[in-house]
mmCIF file of C-alpha atoms in Angstrom:
data_model
loop_
_atom_site.group_PDB
_atom_site.id
_atom_site.type_symbol
_atom_site.label_atom_id
_atom_site.label_comp_id
_atom_site.label_asym_id
_atom_site.label_seq_id
_atom_site.Cartn_x
_atom_site.Cartn_y
_atom_site.Cartn_z
ATOM 1 C CA MET A 1 31.055 -1.454 -7.639
ATOM 2 C CA ALA A 2 30.651 2.091 -8.830
ATOM 3 C CA ILE A 3 27.814 3.662 -10.591
ATOM 4 C CA SER A 4 29.975 4.683 -13.513
ATOM 5 C CA ASP A 5 30.799 0.490 -13.748
ATOM 6 C CA VAL A 6 27.428 -0.310 -14.449
ATOM 7 C CA MET A 7 25.888 2.668 -16.367
ATOM 8 C CA THR A 8 26.454 2.302 -20.049
ATOM 9 C CA GLU A 9 23.656 4.609 -22.407
ATOM 10 C CA GLY A 10 20.308 3.375 -22.891
ATOM 11 C CA ARG A 11 17.129 4.470 -24.892
ATOM 12 C CA PRO A 12 16.007 7.739 -24.556
ATOM 13 C CA VAL A 13 13.295 7.845 -21.644
ATOM 14 C CA PRO A 14 10.162 8.753 -23.935
ATOM 15 C CA GLU A 15 11.060 5.532 -25.648
ATOM 16 C CA VAL A 16 11.186 3.586 -22.931
ATOM 17 C CA LEU A 17 8.084 4.543 -21.477
ATOM 18 C CA SER A 18 6.527 4.418 -25.189
ATOM 19 C CA ALA A 19 7.940 0.796 -25.346
ATOM 20 C CA GLY A 20 6.856 -0.229 -21.876
ATOM 21 C CA ARG A 21 3.545 1.276 -22.811
ATOM 22 C CA GLY A 22 3.463 -1.262 -26.126
ATOM 23 C CA LEU A 23 4.106 -3.968 -23.484
ATOM 24 C CA VAL A 24 2.101 -3.376 -20.933
ATOM 25 C CA ASP A 25 -1.124 -1.512 -22.146
ATOM 26 C CA PRO A 26 -3.180 -4.698 -24.091
ATOM 27 C CA ALA A 27 -2.697 -6.701 -20.901
ATOM 28 C CA LEU A 28 -3.753 -3.895 -18.973
ATOM 29 C CA ARG A 29 -6.852 -3.189 -20.989
ATOM 30 C CA THR A 30 -7.461 -7.065 -21.409
ATOM 31 C CA ALA A 31 -7.527 -7.063 -17.648
ATOM 32 C CA VAL A 32 -9.825 -3.707 -17.103
ATOM 33 C CA ASP A 33 -12.446 -5.186 -19.391
ATOM 34 C CA THR A 34 -12.722 -8.259 -17.023
ATOM 35 C CA LEU A 35 -14.871 -5.664 -14.491
ATOM 36 C CA PRO A 36 -17.893 -4.792 -14.337
ATOM 37 C CA SER A 37 -19.699 -2.127 -16.619
ATOM 38 C CA GLU A 38 -19.917 0.706 -14.498
ATOM 39 C CA MET A 39 -16.423 0.208 -13.108
ATOM 40 C CA ARG A 40 -14.950 -0.009 -16.352
ATOM 41 C CA HIS A 41 -16.553 2.943 -17.464
ATOM 42 C CA VAL A 42 -15.069 5.180 -14.660
ATOM 43 C CA THR A 43 -11.897 2.991 -14.919
ATOM 44 C CA GLY A 44 -11.273 3.788 -18.596
ATOM 45 C CA TYR A 45 -12.463 7.605 -18.048
ATOM 46 C CA HIS A 46 -9.804 7.944 -15.140
ATOM 47 C CA LEU A 47 -6.691 6.121 -17.330
ATOM 48 C CA GLY A 48 -7.985 8.808 -20.043
ATOM 49 C CA TRP A 49 -8.552 5.837 -22.258
ATOM 50 C CA TRP A 50 -12.369 8.133 -23.304
ATOM 51 C CA ASP A 51 -14.191 10.453 -21.620
ATOM 52 C CA GLU A 52 -16.940 10.496 -19.556
ATOM 53 C CA ASN A 53 -19.346 9.699 -22.204
ATOM 54 C CA GLY A 54 -16.953 6.554 -23.293
ATOM 55 C CA ARG A 55 -16.075 8.334 -26.549
ATOM 56 C CA SER A 56 -12.370 6.877 -27.414
ATOM 57 C CA LEU A 57 -9.566 9.535 -26.629
ATOM 58 C CA ARG A 58 -6.310 9.540 -28.644
ATOM 59 C CA GLU A 59 -4.222 10.684 -25.758
ATOM 60 C CA ALA A 60 -3.729 8.016 -22.707
ATOM 61 C CA GLY A 61 -3.387 9.275 -19.373
ATOM 62 C CA GLY A 62 0.101 9.357 -17.560
ATOM 63 C CA LYS A 63 3.451 8.534 -18.179
ATOM 64 C CA ALA A 64 3.047 4.573 -16.512
ATOM 65 C CA ILE A 65 6.376 5.240 -15.246
ATOM 66 C CA ARG A 66 5.963 2.424 -12.851
ATOM 67 C CA PRO A 67 5.329 0.016 -15.235
ATOM 68 C CA ALA A 68 8.406 0.584 -17.473
ATOM 69 C CA MET A 69 10.178 0.219 -13.684
ATOM 70 C CA VAL A 70 8.803 -3.228 -14.064
ATOM 71 C CA LEU A 71 9.954 -4.138 -16.970
ATOM 72 C CA LEU A 72 13.371 -2.538 -16.487
ATOM 73 C CA ALA A 73 13.939 -3.896 -13.314
ATOM 74 C CA ALA A 74 13.406 -7.711 -15.021
ATOM 75 C CA GLU A 75 16.064 -6.895 -17.684
ATOM 76 C CA ALA A 76 18.220 -5.369 -15.001
ATOM 77 C CA ALA A 77 17.836 -9.229 -13.315
ATOM 78 C CA GLY A 78 18.824 -10.526 -16.609
ATOM 79 C CA GLY A 79 15.043 -11.467 -17.608
ATOM 80 C CA ARG A 80 12.936 -10.654 -20.512
ATOM 81 C CA PRO A 81 10.669 -7.505 -19.807
ATOM 82 C CA ALA A 82 7.774 -9.770 -21.206
ATOM 83 C CA ASP A 83 7.584 -12.200 -18.391
ATOM 84 C CA ALA A 84 7.167 -9.190 -16.318
ATOM 85 C CA VAL A 85 4.065 -7.838 -17.644
ATOM 86 C CA PRO A 86 1.680 -9.363 -15.344
ATOM 87 C CA ALA A 87 3.449 -8.179 -12.588
ATOM 88 C CA ALA A 88 3.906 -4.217 -14.330
ATOM 89 C CA VAL A 89 -0.018 -4.243 -15.010
ATOM 90 C CA ALA A 90 -1.068 -5.256 -11.033
ATOM 91 C CA VAL A 91 1.540 -2.518 -9.891
ATOM 92 C CA GLU A 92 -0.616 0.050 -12.592
ATOM 93 C CA LEU A 93 -3.622 -1.348 -11.187
ATOM 94 C CA VAL A 94 -2.979 -0.571 -7.813
ATOM 95 C CA HIS A 95 -0.934 2.450 -8.307
ATOM 96 C CA ASN A 96 -4.593 4.017 -10.043
ATOM 97 C CA PHE A 97 -6.345 2.591 -7.006
ATOM 98 C CA SER A 98 -4.599 4.799 -4.701
ATOM 99 C CA LEU A 99 -4.888 7.439 -6.896
ATOM 100 C CA LEU A 100 -8.547 7.282 -7.442
ATOM 101 C CA HIS A 101 -9.173 7.581 -3.491
ATOM 102 C CA ASP A 102 -6.620 9.875 -2.804
ATOM 103 C CA ASP A 103 -8.693 12.190 -5.089
ATOM 104 C CA VAL A 104 -11.727 11.631 -2.608
ATOM 105 C CA MET A 105 -9.662 12.002 0.454
ATOM 106 C CA ASP A 106 -7.878 15.065 -0.782
ATOM 107 C CA GLY A 107 -11.106 17.099 -2.402
ATOM 108 C CA ASP A 108 -9.218 17.254 -5.449
ATOM 109 C CA VAL A 109 -11.095 17.936 -8.238
ATOM 110 C CA THR A 110 -8.583 17.717 -10.943
ATOM 111 C CA ARG A 111 -5.843 14.647 -12.421
ATOM 112 C CA ARG A 112 -3.843 15.049 -15.606
ATOM 113 C CA HIS A 113 -5.761 18.520 -16.406
ATOM 114 C CA ARG A 114 -9.022 17.248 -16.662
ATOM 115 C CA PRO A 115 -11.782 16.738 -14.080
ATOM 116 C CA THR A 116 -11.096 13.758 -11.478
ATOM 117 C CA ALA A 117 -13.549 10.342 -11.562
ATOM 118 C CA TRP A 118 -15.099 11.231 -8.263
ATOM 119 C CA SER A 119 -16.089 14.987 -9.344
ATOM 120 C CA VAL A 120 -17.468 13.445 -12.436
ATOM 121 C CA PHE A 121 -19.087 10.509 -11.513
ATOM 122 C CA GLY A 122 -19.742 10.931 -7.480
ATOM 123 C CA VAL A 123 -17.815 10.086 -4.624
ATOM 124 C CA GLY A 124 -19.245 6.758 -4.159
ATOM 125 C CA ALA A 125 -18.200 5.216 -7.835
ATOM 126 C CA ALA A 126 -14.785 6.663 -7.436
ATOM 127 C CA ILE A 127 -14.507 4.640 -4.487
ATOM 128 C CA LEU A 128 -15.567 1.312 -5.633
ATOM 129 C CA ALA A 129 -13.449 1.891 -8.955
ATOM 130 C CA GLY A 130 -10.300 2.119 -7.025
ATOM 131 C CA ASP A 131 -11.628 -1.091 -4.841
ATOM 132 C CA SER A 132 -12.256 -3.055 -8.051
ATOM 133 C CA LEU A 133 -8.671 -2.279 -9.345
ATOM 134 C CA LEU A 134 -7.328 -3.438 -6.059
ATOM 135 C CA THR A 135 -8.892 -6.897 -6.455
ATOM 136 C CA LEU A 136 -8.257 -7.371 -10.140
ATOM 137 C CA ALA A 137 -4.292 -6.653 -9.590
ATOM 138 C CA LEU A 138 -4.158 -9.678 -7.186
ATOM 139 C CA ASP A 139 -6.478 -11.520 -9.846
ATOM 140 C CA VAL A 140 -3.602 -10.493 -12.302
ATOM 141 C CA LEU A 141 -1.051 -12.054 -10.600
ATOM 142 C CA ALA A 142 -2.993 -15.008 -9.327
ATOM 143 C CA ARG A 143 -3.840 -15.984 -13.149
ATOM 144 C CA SER A 144 -0.212 -15.190 -14.811
ATOM 145 C CA GLY A 145 0.746 -18.513 -13.465
ATOM 146 C CA HIS A 146 4.299 -17.325 -13.272
ATOM 147 C CA PRO A 147 6.586 -19.666 -10.709
ATOM 148 C CA ALA A 148 7.129 -15.828 -8.792
ATOM 149 C CA ALA A 149 2.955 -15.037 -8.719
ATOM 150 C CA GLN A 150 2.710 -16.248 -5.298
ATOM 151 C CA GLN A 151 4.976 -14.501 -3.894
ATOM 152 C CA GLY A 152 4.344 -11.391 -5.885
ATOM 153 C CA ILE A 153 1.226 -11.402 -4.299
ATOM 154 C CA ARG A 154 2.114 -11.513 -0.923
ATOM 155 C CA THR A 155 4.895 -8.464 -1.559
ATOM 156 C CA LEU A 156 1.998 -6.506 -3.613
ATOM 157 C CA ALA A 157 -0.333 -6.989 -0.830
ATOM 158 C CA ALA A 158 2.191 -6.016 2.100
ATOM 159 C CA ALA A 159 3.125 -2.993 -0.097
ATOM 160 C CA VAL A 160 -0.662 -2.036 -0.063
ATOM 161 C CA GLN A 161 -0.962 -2.237 3.615
ATOM 162 C CA GLU A 162 2.100 0.202 4.004
ATOM 163 C CA LEU A 163 0.545 2.536 1.700
ATOM 164 C CA VAL A 164 -2.658 2.574 3.126
ATOM 165 C CA GLY A 165 -1.019 3.034 6.581
ATOM 166 C CA GLY A 166 0.462 5.937 4.909
ATOM 167 C CA GLN A 167 -2.122 7.566 3.758
ATOM 168 C CA SER A 168 -4.196 7.411 6.832
ATOM 169 C CA ALA A 169 -1.483 8.877 8.690
ATOM 170 C CA ASP A 170 -1.450 11.002 6.206
ATOM 171 C CA LEU A 171 -5.381 11.858 6.869
ATOM 172 C CA VAL A 172 -4.576 12.156 10.757
ATOM 173 C CA PHE A 173 -2.247 15.046 10.452
ATOM 174 C CA GLU A 174 -4.278 17.275 8.934
ATOM 175 C CA THR A 175 -6.194 16.951 12.001
ATOM 176 C CA ARG A 176 -3.090 17.657 14.688
ATOM 177 C CA SER A 177 -1.080 20.350 15.193
ATOM 178 C CA ASP A 178 1.820 18.192 16.674
ATOM 179 C CA VAL A 179 3.352 16.129 13.598
ATOM 180 C CA GLY A 180 6.833 15.677 14.152
ATOM 181 C CA LEU A 181 9.240 15.681 11.126
ATOM 182 C CA ALA A 182 10.290 11.973 11.840
ATOM 183 C CA GLU A 183 6.610 10.735 11.683
ATOM 184 C CA CYS A 184 6.349 12.467 8.529
ATOM 185 C CA LEU A 185 8.574 10.673 6.575
ATOM 186 C CA ARG A 186 7.590 7.423 8.232
ATOM 187 C CA MET A 187 4.157 8.072 6.647
ATOM 188 C CA ALA A 188 6.104 9.376 3.350
ATOM 189 C CA GLU A 189 7.892 6.309 3.406
ATOM 190 C CA GLY A 190 4.544 4.268 3.476
ATOM 191 C CA LYS A 191 2.164 6.226 1.205
ATOM 192 C CA THR A 192 5.162 6.717 -1.788
ATOM 193 C CA GLY A 193 8.201 4.826 -0.864
ATOM 194 C CA ALA A 194 6.350 0.826 -0.366
ATOM 195 C CA LEU A 195 4.714 0.757 -3.831
ATOM 196 C CA LEU A 196 7.454 1.828 -5.769
ATOM 197 C CA GLY A 197 9.862 -0.654 -3.808
ATOM 198 C CA CYS A 198 7.289 -3.266 -4.679
ATOM 199 C CA THR A 199 7.509 -2.166 -8.327
ATOM 200 C CA THR A 200 11.457 -2.806 -8.802
ATOM 201 C CA ALA A 201 11.163 -5.688 -6.805
ATOM 202 C CA LEU A 202 8.604 -7.463 -8.267
ATOM 203 C CA GLY A 203 10.403 -6.497 -11.788
ATOM 204 C CA GLY A 204 13.679 -8.430 -10.282
ATOM 205 C CA ALA A 205 11.617 -11.483 -8.436
ATOM 206 C CA PHE A 206 9.420 -12.141 -11.774
ATOM 207 C CA ALA A 207 12.709 -12.325 -13.836
ATOM 208 C CA GLY A 208 14.120 -15.005 -11.541
ATOM 209 C CA GLY A 209 17.106 -12.466 -9.434
ATOM 210 C CA GLY A 210 17.976 -13.772 -6.384
ATOM 211 C CA PRO A 211 17.301 -12.734 -2.973
ATOM 212 C CA GLU A 212 20.213 -10.285 -2.445
ATOM 213 C CA GLN A 213 19.691 -8.375 -6.194
ATOM 214 C CA VAL A 214 15.917 -8.294 -5.391
ATOM 215 C CA ASP A 215 16.261 -6.771 -2.265
ATOM 216 C CA ARG A 216 18.730 -4.164 -3.951
ATOM 217 C CA LEU A 217 16.162 -3.475 -6.559
ATOM 218 C CA ARG A 218 13.478 -3.003 -3.823
ATOM 219 C CA ARG A 219 15.634 -0.654 -2.083
ATOM 220 C CA PHE A 220 16.134 1.557 -4.855
ATOM 221 C CA GLY A 221 12.803 1.777 -5.760
ATOM 222 C CA ALA A 222 11.923 2.550 -1.993
ATOM 223 C CA GLN A 223 14.427 5.177 -1.661
ATOM 224 C CA LEU A 224 13.489 6.691 -5.476
ATOM 225 C CA GLY A 225 10.146 6.767 -3.977
ATOM 226 C CA LEU A 226 10.484 8.870 -1.045
ATOM 227 C CA ALA A 227 13.149 11.154 -2.905
ATOM 228 C CA PHE A 228 9.844 11.423 -5.782
ATOM 229 C CA GLN A 229 7.347 12.201 -2.612
ATOM 230 C CA PHE A 230 9.695 15.496 -1.654
ATOM 231 C CA VAL A 231 9.757 16.291 -5.195
ATOM 232 C CA ASP A 232 6.027 15.745 -4.904
ATOM 233 C CA ASP A 233 5.406 17.899 -2.375
ATOM 234 C CA LEU A 234 7.544 20.845 -3.479
ATOM 235 C CA LEU A 235 5.158 20.796 -6.544
ATOM 236 C CA GLY A 236 2.157 20.801 -4.494
ATOM 237 C CA ILE A 237 3.464 24.195 -2.989
ATOM 238 C CA TRP A 238 5.186 25.774 -5.939
ATOM 239 C CA GLY A 239 4.496 23.499 -9.119
ATOM 240 C CA GLU A 240 3.241 25.256 -12.507
ATOM 241 C CA PRO A 241 -0.244 24.016 -13.256
ATOM 242 C CA ALA A 242 0.821 23.364 -16.563
ATOM 243 C CA VAL A 243 3.040 20.532 -14.667
ATOM 244 C CA THR A 244 1.129 19.170 -12.133
ATOM 245 C CA GLY A 245 -2.413 19.553 -13.659
ATOM 246 C CA LYS A 246 -3.478 21.113 -10.319
ATOM 247 C CA PRO A 247 -4.021 24.355 -8.874
ATOM 248 C CA VAL A 248 -1.296 26.393 -7.488
ATOM 249 C CA TYR A 249 -0.717 26.542 -3.906
ATOM 250 C CA SER A 250 -3.009 23.265 -3.745
ATOM 251 C CA ASP A 251 -1.411 21.528 -0.660
ATOM 252 C CA LEU A 252 -1.513 24.894 1.509
ATOM 253 C CA GLN A 253 -4.882 25.127 0.231
ATOM 254 C CA ASN A 254 -5.750 21.566 1.506
ATOM 255 C CA ARG A 255 -3.528 22.032 4.812
ATOM 256 C CA LYS A 256 -1.819 19.334 4.283
ATOM 257 C CA LYS A 257 1.316 18.320 6.302
ATOM 258 C CA SER A 258 3.861 17.782 3.763
ATOM 259 C CA MET A 259 7.608 17.246 4.447
ATOM 260 C CA PRO A 260 8.220 21.173 3.759
ATOM 261 C CA VAL A 261 5.546 22.467 5.549
ATOM 262 C CA VAL A 262 5.996 20.039 8.733
ATOM 263 C CA ALA A 263 9.836 20.883 8.246
ATOM 264 C CA ALA A 264 8.879 25.005 8.273
ATOM 265 C CA LEU A 265 6.702 24.334 11.161
ATOM 266 C CA THR A 266 8.754 22.807 13.492
ATOM 267 C CA SER A 267 11.851 24.936 12.605
ATOM 268 C CA ASP A 268 11.414 27.260 15.862
ATOM 269 C CA THR A 269 11.719 30.221 14.169
ATOM 270 C CA PRO A 270 9.778 33.662 14.137
ATOM 271 C CA GLN A 271 8.522 32.689 9.879
ATOM 272 C CA GLY A 272 7.385 28.950 11.134
ATOM 273 C CA ARG A 273 5.254 30.611 14.302
ATOM 274 C CA GLU A 274 3.833 32.753 11.566
ATOM 275 C CA LEU A 275 3.027 29.728 9.566
ATOM 276 C CA ALA A 276 1.553 28.200 12.677
ATOM 277 C CA THR A 277 -1.189 31.061 13.040
ATOM 278 C CA LEU A 278 -1.995 30.751 9.266
ATOM 279 C CA TYR A 279 -2.033 27.038 9.144
ATOM 280 C CA TYR A 280 -3.998 26.009 12.146
ATOM 281 C CA ARG A 281 -6.770 28.355 12.142
ATOM 282 C CA GLU A 282 -10.254 27.352 10.694
ATOM 283 C CA GLN A 283 -11.017 30.104 8.124
ATOM 284 C CA PRO A 284 -10.086 29.158 4.619
ATOM 285 C CA LEU A 285 -6.396 30.960 3.425
ATOM 286 C CA SER A 286 -7.100 33.679 1.020
ATOM 287 C CA GLY A 287 -4.908 33.780 -2.032
ATOM 288 C CA THR A 288 -3.071 36.443 -0.696
ATOM 289 C CA GLU A 289 -2.209 34.097 2.743
ATOM 290 C CA LEU A 290 -1.431 31.218 0.375
ATOM 291 C CA VAL A 291 1.339 33.221 -1.106
ATOM 292 C CA ARG A 292 2.350 34.281 2.308
ATOM 293 C CA ALA A 293 2.453 30.762 4.051
ATOM 294 C CA ALA A 294 4.564 29.496 0.743
ATOM 295 C CA GLU A 295 6.849 32.493 1.727
ATOM 296 C CA LEU A 296 7.493 31.667 5.025
ATOM 297 C CA ILE A 297 7.784 27.971 4.320
ATOM 298 C CA ASP A 298 10.636 29.150 2.100
ATOM 299 C CA ALA A 299 11.906 31.820 4.526
ATOM 300 C CA THR A 300 12.507 28.744 6.615
ATOM 301 C CA GLY A 301 14.875 27.048 4.488
ATOM 302 C CA ALA A 302 12.459 24.059 3.956
ATOM 303 C CA ARG A 303 12.019 24.446 0.409
ATOM 304 C CA ASP A 304 16.128 23.961 0.212
ATOM 305 C CA TRP A 305 16.050 20.974 2.944
ATOM 306 C CA SER A 306 13.563 19.321 0.576
ATOM 307 C CA GLN A 307 15.224 19.369 -2.633
ATOM 308 C CA GLU A 308 18.389 18.258 -0.667
ATOM 309 C CA GLN A 309 17.167 15.417 0.704
ATOM 310 C CA ALA A 310 15.639 14.625 -2.550
ATOM 311 C CA ASP A 311 18.916 14.868 -4.268
ATOM 312 C CA GLU A 312 20.685 12.858 -1.646
ATOM 313 C CA LEU A 313 18.132 10.018 -1.441
ATOM 314 C CA LEU A 314 18.442 9.949 -5.545
ATOM 315 C CA ALA A 315 22.224 9.462 -5.014
ATOM 316 C CA ARG A 316 21.534 6.396 -2.344
ATOM 317 C CA ALA A 317 18.966 5.228 -4.314
ATOM 318 C CA LEU A 318 21.223 4.907 -7.706
ATOM 319 C CA ARG A 319 24.080 3.535 -5.423
ATOM 320 C CA ASP A 320 21.509 0.704 -4.843
ATOM 321 C CA LEU A 321 20.551 -0.026 -8.177
ATOM 322 C CA ALA A 322 24.532 -0.087 -9.001
ATOM 323 C CA ALA A 323 24.878 -2.632 -6.017
ATOM 324 C CA ALA A 324 22.226 -5.013 -7.662
ATOM 325 C CA GLY A 325 25.119 -5.620 -10.872
ATOM 326 C CA PRO A 326 22.313 -4.509 -13.248
ATOM 327 C CA ARG A 327 22.285 -5.726 -17.121
ATOM 328 C CA PRO A 328 24.279 -1.966 -18.294
ATOM 329 C CA ARG A 329 21.303 -0.705 -20.651
ATOM 330 C CA ALA A 330 18.400 -1.699 -18.086
ATOM 331 C CA GLY A 331 20.572 -0.157 -15.227
ATOM 332 C CA ALA A 332 21.196 3.120 -17.624
ATOM 333 C CA GLU A 333 17.545 3.236 -18.253
ATOM 334 C CA LEU A 334 16.444 2.997 -14.651
ATOM 335 C CA ALA A 335 18.581 5.525 -13.753
ATOM 336 C CA ALA A 336 17.322 7.812 -16.187
ATOM 337 C CA LEU A 337 14.145 7.437 -15.168
ATOM 338 C CA ALA A 338 14.701 7.960 -11.537
ATOM 339 C CA ARG A 339 16.125 11.449 -12.741
ATOM 340 C CA LEU A 340 13.038 11.999 -14.209
ATOM 341 C CA VAL A 341 10.721 11.399 -11.498
ATOM 342 C CA THR A 342 13.082 13.941 -9.073
ATOM 343 C CA ARG A 343 13.136 16.372 -11.302
ATOM 344 C CA ARG A 344 11.206 19.959 -10.657
ATOM 345 C CA ASP A 345 9.641 20.167 -14.142
ATOM 346 C CA ARG A 346 9.028 16.810 -14.931
#
């Protein structure tokens, strides 16, 4: 079945995200309210609900794309989005668990244009808040009473294990000078692809979708997750701070072995060898050297290659989505969200 056979016109993406937040936010806030007071305070700050002193903010944090994808996957599989709210809440909690820990491990001091939780409340508080969100996610599924809850817990737990494995590999890569491109791709599949694949699979499962349909939705999400990581890696080098909420060249400053970096380092080119000389020395890179490192990555062709990989993965993801036989509107809206998260100016 071709993509054009199942795609129709859906709601504008902002409307889709707003509707998703309208369904998920009340349940998410109810879940977070069950946390110990200190963990609730750190979590609410991280989510953008209030400032460090607990004063309410008008604007919430991220776009909540993952919860929206859970709801749309449920609708795509023939179910009601409302039935998948517990799965959407659980996914959002796990995603933010990973962000809280990721900021600590990377030493990032800004996220979404404001100081990160660890930089405000301390490393220990941020780690514990992340731990609380992970356990809360499983509890939300367990308490839902949904027929798919038990399998959903296993699916989510397996995705978290893959995510942790990918994050662990990412950390190890920072101390190695022999990282290959194939293992870098496996790291990204675990770090990013696993949770997004779980997201769409849970939506399908909570809608009562059959095994083949749920697997197609999982593959759609997993391929999209890897495409997202390619784009995120490009933004980590060349992204505008107004878009990323982080300083320009932040991944280079942190010596991240992102996919364009590893592609350049393993390119066996003069530019790749010059980049290795910069990247593997002990001293921090100056502003001029960061600019030069970015130029060298571009010169090896790694920047163009990364974008080509993202484009191909998006195309494969959309083919899997079409093969899942989604309801037309939900299929169109999932495709629109997929294109959003793989845009360089998202």
